[in-house]
Amino acid sequence: MSADAELQARKSTRADVALLLEGTFPYVAGGVSSWVNQIIKGFPDIDFAIIFLGSRRQDYGEPKFKLPDNVVHFEAHYLYDSDSHPPVTAIKGDDEMFEQVRVLHRYFQNPHMYAREGAQALERVVGELNGRMNHDQFLYSEHSWNFTTQQYQERSRDPSFVDYFWTVRTMHAPIWKLAKIVDGMIDVRCFHSVSTGYAGFLGALLKRKHRKPLILSEHGIYTKERRIDLYSAQWIADNRNLLQSDPTQAGYFRQAWIRFFEALGRMCYDASDQIIALYEANRLRQVQDGAREERTFNIPNGIDVERFGALRAKRPAEVPLVSCLIGRVVPIKDVKTYIRAMRVVANRLPAAQAWIAGPEDESPAYAKECHDLVESLGLQENVKFLGFQNLMDLLPQIGLVVLSSISEALPLVLLEGYAAGVPAVSTDVGSCRQLIEGLTSADKALGKSGEIVGIANPQELADAILLFFTDLDKWHQASEAGVARVGKYYTHPLMFSRYAKVYERALEGEFADGDSFDGWPPLDGA
Amino acid sequence: MKGLLAACAALLIEALAFAGLMQQWLADEQLALLLFWLVHGLASVLAAEAAWLITPSRWRVGRYRLRGLYFSFAFFIPVLGIAGLLLVLFVAVRYPKTVSTDQYAQIREPQYLMTMRESQERSDIRAANARQILRDAKESVDNKLRVMLALQHMRPKVSVPLLQELLSDPVEDLRLLAYSMLDSWEKDLAQRIGQTQQALAAARARQSQREIINSHQRLAELYWEQVDTGLARGDLRTFALEQAKVQCEQALTLEPKLSGLWLHYGRVLLDLGNVAAAEKAFRLARKAGMSELYVMPELARIAWELGRPGDVSAFLRRISQQAHLPQGLHQVVRFWAPETERPTRP
């Protein structure tokens, strides 16, 4: 039986927790997926169901993880697969529902002014996604056409109606797929989404229909990441001509997509009973994006310190002049800056090696660009692409963990490196500064376990790498600080005990009938 | 039956017309083409008539208009038009359900926007100073994002330094957007370098000296662009300059009369700190025919860096009488070489 078939064979009629996962575990390797794997394995007494949401089936290969035994149910849904549309039928459309849709859009455009009517309309429309406001109504009704053309005339700042029409169609299409998932949902005791976006919106729909608690754990901030993707996306049409174009305005469709994801995020925050961030800056961002502050708190990641700690005994006596970027070869990791930095490092320390340990299949075009860059900078002797590696074998061989990412949350690889005695050089993203310099005064007193550099700055990154490779006292101090920091603040027992409370509250009915509770005390990062 | 016969005749005549063209039955190319269009036109008329006869009576709306439509299909898409038209009609007659239009309804087309709707958020940001707004800690993130979008329309040389400053902005959205904009320019340059390297390899394989020289020259310009825009910084800037230098040298070895390339080579050498070699390159550029208008300012720059203000004046006096001094240079020349003085050769 293939790994994929094995996943599909996991079926059950009930589970304790339904994990709602968008574009991550088990099909994509990476930090979030590893975290999901940890959580499932960390709670062997809880039965998990996994609802995986992807874009199209062909975008994902074979599963990258073996499902733990306590995953009793698995479903995969692909939101942009061009499968079945309902058969074409001429319908006029439901008057009342489209009036509610009108109110709902007014609310999305101005959530503060129309909060109350908007919430009522949302409740009404969402409740009828498989009934009076089904997919047929959206695709084929006269009301839908009239509403679309009217919105185009009233709001569109892009002259192309064709692009407007198809943007609206594409944007809304997944909503009815999600509504179908809601209807077919097995019996679970609570829902746990690992992002906002479509998975978070699904969580909001599930909570509304099944009246079960919804937990949201955000690693990165989904809405923010989509916003950046959309600003630089090439596939979004902009039909303004030179005279029509205001250079300080993003194209209308770009803004429409951004507003769409912001609305999905807001609906997820509204519906979530417990909203968890990995660190304080992200928690504040959640509040800024619409999460109720009293429902938010932090739970930092943790790792199996004993397992990785055992690797320190395997380290060679001398510090290997090998830095290593552990992660997928994808644009967000900014591998190119690491390669450029190596040009500078190799100029001054020709024996230095840079390893890139991570799969290259997620973004083959970017991986090729990285290989080309190595060649054009003449670094074939210094830079090695290793593909996916077992960290237990890799960590004893390297002298530095390097992260050149442009966005991170709370990267596990830094913690795993610390436990194995390897200091880190990282860009100033996510909670990396907190992981390297410490958060509280007691944490800071442990010393720096590496160096922080600016993003996309090869010179600064190279200088930091050289600092540790040329000053071994500094390397040993950072290594000791890392070991102490991970052992004190980022362990599995700490993380699991906090999540145990989260699940306990959700599973024991603290949020009975889907009501949210008030007064959860914000936990600090420590 | 008539329709079927007409369809077969149309297909046969069309096949003949096409075969005649492909097999070059006529030696005169123009005559062959004229004959093809005539025979193809005849086939198209027959195909349109056949299609009209095959069309079920309930769809026969507008005797001449429908025939005209069929003829257009057949005539303007040679071969495929006739075959496709007849095939579609055959399917429509044989399997009428497949072309049923019951599920469609006619609706009023929307009123298209002929004039642009302006955003209500529009403000005077465009006129304001981008650098000032981006550095102002009190300015809202949304305004800063809008200024950044405007930077996409500016020359990279102007916007790159601003975006690089934003890479260390405390607001992550700004950092990420700045990064993605810089990255797209870097990617574009890297792609162009890659393509030119491939073109160079191909030119070498063909042993085409002109193309080899062009490729070296293009590569030198692209590496220089990395430096000039500020995308390459620190040691990488030096690396890009070294690459530009090598490319210039390879092109100049093959063709020493490229005055523009000597000028470019001099600028690269000057940025690498090799002043003596740069001066020599600028003089060779002049010797190869480069206008004094471009060479003298570079020599004046060297004189300034070597602390020889007298030479700066002398070099700039040589171009002070030029009618078309570039905008920025005009003021400089006026300062160093007042019009009253006569030019002298240093």
XYZ file of C-alpha atoms in Angstrom, chain B residues 8-320:
313
model
C -17.623 16.244 -49.714
C -16.925 18.476 -52.707
C -15.782 21.317 -50.458
C -13.413 19.030 -48.547
C -12.025 17.579 -51.764
C -11.406 20.975 -53.353
C -9.834 22.275 -50.151
C -7.538 19.235 -50.035
C -6.536 19.930 -53.641
C -5.813 23.574 -52.922
C -3.692 22.673 -49.909
C -1.851 19.851 -51.671
C -1.065 22.153 -54.590
C 0.484 24.662 -52.234
C 2.476 22.088 -50.276
C 3.721 20.108 -53.264
C 4.669 23.296 -55.172
C 2.938 22.253 -58.385
C 3.557 25.716 -59.781
C 7.091 27.061 -59.926
C 6.021 30.708 -59.611
C 5.442 31.246 -55.886
C 3.099 34.215 -56.249
C 0.982 32.509 -58.861
C 0.781 29.397 -56.675
C -0.432 31.481 -53.751
C -3.014 33.288 -55.856
C -4.311 29.985 -57.187
C -4.501 28.577 -53.648
C -6.687 31.481 -52.465
C -8.953 31.135 -55.487
C -9.449 27.401 -55.042
C -9.706 27.775 -51.261
C -12.339 30.499 -51.798
C -14.345 28.170 -54.026
C -14.099 25.429 -51.379
C -15.239 27.908 -48.735
C -18.303 28.949 -50.764
C -19.216 25.294 -51.216
C -18.622 24.596 -47.518
C -20.852 27.521 -46.524
C -23.598 26.243 -48.835
C -23.179 22.709 -47.500
C -23.344 23.972 -43.932
C -26.505 25.957 -44.704
C -28.138 22.851 -46.194
C -27.115 20.683 -43.237
C -28.263 23.233 -40.643
C -31.633 22.166 -39.172
C -34.419 24.522 -40.224
C -35.029 25.833 -36.676
C -31.526 27.294 -36.611
C -31.646 28.819 -40.083
C -31.926 32.446 -39.095
C -30.903 35.042 -41.691
C -30.200 33.366 -45.012
C -27.274 35.589 -46.009
C -25.908 36.437 -42.600
C -25.604 32.779 -41.569
C -24.011 31.848 -44.879
C -21.639 34.782 -44.469
C -20.697 33.532 -40.987
C -20.078 29.999 -42.279
C -18.046 31.356 -45.182
C -15.906 33.436 -42.803
C -15.125 30.364 -40.691
C -14.196 28.372 -43.756
C -12.248 31.065 -45.551
C -10.261 32.725 -42.790
C -9.119 29.489 -41.139
C -7.749 27.494 -44.093
C -8.304 23.705 -43.965
C -9.253 23.551 -40.279
C -12.108 26.025 -40.811
C -13.925 23.893 -43.369
C -13.277 20.602 -41.609
C -14.206 22.038 -38.205
C -17.369 23.722 -39.470
C -18.670 20.568 -41.103
C -17.710 18.410 -38.132
C -19.470 20.686 -35.658
C -22.612 20.753 -37.760
C -22.559 16.986 -38.117
C -22.328 16.589 -34.307
C -25.049 19.189 -33.788
C -27.455 17.398 -36.125
C -26.587 13.891 -34.976
C -26.481 14.650 -31.227
C -28.708 17.712 -30.734
C -28.588 17.468 -26.931
C -24.910 18.389 -26.891
C -25.684 21.814 -28.330
C -28.839 22.424 -26.374
C -29.015 26.037 -25.245
C -31.906 25.521 -22.841
C -29.629 26.051 -19.865
C -28.571 29.477 -21.039
C -30.569 32.634 -20.654
C -29.971 35.974 -22.261
C -28.984 38.655 -19.807
C -28.264 42.315 -20.054
C -24.565 43.028 -20.440
C -23.049 45.117 -17.682
C -22.313 48.771 -18.135
C -18.565 48.838 -18.615
C -16.427 51.409 -16.909
C -15.283 53.875 -19.515
C -13.800 56.273 -17.046
C -11.548 55.363 -14.178
C -12.935 55.315 -10.673
C -10.453 57.044 -8.416
C -9.628 55.580 -5.048
C -11.007 57.592 -2.180
C -7.744 56.983 -0.380
C -5.851 58.883 -3.005
C -3.782 61.673 -1.542
C -0.859 63.909 -2.364
C 1.641 61.199 -1.457
C 2.853 61.048 -5.021
C 4.072 64.607 -4.825
C 5.653 64.189 -1.444
C 9.176 63.124 -0.793
C 9.321 59.333 -0.693
C 12.450 59.196 1.408
C 10.978 61.531 4.004
C 7.779 59.529 4.317
C 9.572 56.209 4.542
C 11.880 57.453 7.281
C 9.143 59.142 9.303
C 8.407 56.915 12.302
C 5.032 58.633 12.785
C 3.816 57.927 9.258
C 1.232 55.129 9.019
C 2.273 51.740 7.664
C -0.407 51.982 4.959
C 1.013 55.257 3.653
C 4.496 53.797 3.666
C 3.272 50.751 1.763
C 1.733 53.032 -0.835
C 4.974 54.959 -1.255
C 6.790 51.669 -1.664
C 4.409 50.663 -4.431
C 5.241 53.931 -6.165
C 8.955 53.045 -5.901
C 8.315 50.122 -8.257
C 7.824 52.675 -11.026
C 11.102 54.495 -10.349
C 14.553 53.649 -11.661
C 16.229 50.960 -9.518
C 19.181 53.288 -8.945
C 16.848 55.662 -7.108
C 14.670 53.154 -5.318
C 17.197 50.444 -4.379
C 18.945 52.488 -1.639
C 15.553 53.404 -0.144
C 14.413 49.806 -0.180
C 17.675 48.621 1.333
C 17.133 50.989 4.238
C 13.694 49.471 4.727
C 15.146 45.985 5.121
C 15.851 46.890 8.732
C 12.527 48.654 9.364
C 10.863 47.510 12.602
C 7.600 46.804 10.724
C 7.782 43.355 9.186
C 5.310 44.104 6.378
C 7.573 46.877 5.113
C 10.666 44.710 5.434
C 9.081 41.878 3.504
C 7.718 44.065 0.747
C 11.088 45.820 0.388
C 12.746 42.427 0.190
C 10.364 41.097 -2.436
C 10.877 44.192 -4.603
C 14.667 44.038 -4.337
C 14.609 40.311 -4.915
C 12.621 40.663 -8.125
C 15.180 43.132 -9.525
C 18.077 40.919 -8.463
C 16.386 37.908 -9.982
C 15.804 39.757 -13.219
C 19.471 40.778 -13.430
C 20.683 37.287 -12.561
C 18.434 35.842 -15.262
C 19.787 38.276 -17.837
C 23.352 37.400 -16.840
C 22.539 33.702 -17.188
C 20.965 34.206 -20.604
C 23.937 36.252 -21.813
C 26.376 33.612 -20.576
C 24.432 31.051 -22.593
C 24.509 33.354 -25.611
C 28.275 33.689 -25.163
C 28.717 29.921 -25.053
C 26.597 29.573 -28.201
C 28.571 32.327 -29.956
C 31.823 30.575 -29.055
C 30.473 27.320 -30.461
C 29.592 29.127 -33.704
C 32.931 30.977 -33.588
C 31.112 34.220 -34.274
C 33.538 36.924 -33.201
C 30.944 39.732 -33.397
C 28.508 37.848 -31.134
C 31.291 36.902 -28.711
C 32.290 40.557 -28.375
C 28.658 41.612 -27.962
C 28.092 39.023 -25.237
C 31.215 40.083 -23.302
C 30.138 43.690 -23.597
C 26.598 42.864 -22.443
C 27.917 40.858 -19.479
C 30.164 43.742 -18.478
C 27.147 46.071 -18.551
C 25.009 43.683 -16.488
C 27.671 43.218 -13.802
C 28.107 46.975 -13.761
C 24.337 47.363 -13.328
C 24.540 45.248 -10.160
C 27.045 47.753 -8.816
C 25.495 50.912 -10.167
C 21.995 50.177 -8.807
C 23.462 49.327 -5.407
C 22.107 45.765 -5.488
C 25.626 44.391 -4.938
C 27.195 45.671 -1.750
C 30.401 45.065 0.197
C 32.572 42.217 -1.065
C 29.910 41.264 -3.591
C 30.227 44.703 -5.131
C 33.946 44.075 -5.580
C 33.162 40.654 -7.024
C 30.727 42.172 -9.555
C 33.283 44.853 -10.484
C 35.958 42.183 -11.020
C 33.573 40.281 -13.264
C 32.788 43.444 -15.235
C 36.515 44.112 -15.575
C 37.215 40.622 -16.913
C 34.372 40.892 -19.438
C 35.596 44.299 -20.638
C 39.124 42.994 -21.045
C 37.974 39.957 -23.032
C 35.902 42.111 -25.377
C 38.656 44.733 -25.794
C 41.234 42.046 -26.525
C 39.107 40.952 -29.462
C 38.113 44.454 -30.579
C 40.285 47.320 -29.243
C 38.372 50.048 -31.096
C 35.250 49.974 -28.943
C 35.408 53.496 -27.555
C 32.279 53.059 -25.374
C 33.694 49.940 -23.807
C 37.001 51.662 -22.998
C 34.982 54.317 -21.194
C 33.031 51.658 -19.321
C 36.260 49.796 -18.504
C 37.725 52.992 -17.095
C 34.710 53.484 -14.809
C 34.990 49.888 -13.573
C 38.724 50.326 -12.884
C 38.083 53.589 -11.109
C 35.515 51.934 -8.838
C 38.026 49.168 -8.143
C 40.464 51.855 -7.018
C 42.909 51.369 -9.894
C 43.205 55.053 -10.763
C 46.251 54.897 -13.048
C 44.758 52.130 -15.202
C 41.433 53.949 -15.274
C 43.077 57.140 -16.538
C 44.786 55.153 -19.258
C 41.483 53.528 -20.257
C 39.738 56.919 -20.487
C 42.521 58.267 -22.716
C 42.216 55.171 -24.926
C 38.461 55.761 -25.114
C 39.125 59.263 -26.404
C 41.708 57.919 -28.842
C 39.184 55.359 -30.119
C 36.776 58.175 -30.892
C 34.700 58.711 -27.778
C 33.429 62.274 -27.479
C 35.247 64.608 -25.071
C 31.869 65.269 -23.526
C 32.036 61.832 -21.858
C 35.775 61.427 -21.367
C 36.714 64.802 -19.876
C 34.375 64.584 -16.854
C 35.905 61.192 -15.991
C 39.448 62.546 -16.286
C 38.394 65.549 -14.192
C 37.031 63.159 -11.574
C 40.392 61.383 -11.418
C 42.204 64.704 -11.154
C 39.927 65.674 -8.273
C 40.581 62.399 -6.476
C 44.333 62.848 -6.954
C 44.111 66.385 -5.537
C 44.902 68.226 -8.776
C 42.253 70.984 -8.948
C 44.095 72.768 -11.750
C 43.668 69.735 -13.997
C 39.966 69.520 -13.109
C 39.496 73.020 -14.513
C 41.573 72.242 -17.561
C 39.655 69.078 -18.414
C 36.258 70.670 -17.921
C 37.226 73.776 -19.902
C 37.639 71.469 -22.894
C 33.905 70.782 -22.881
C 32.670 74.114 -21.589
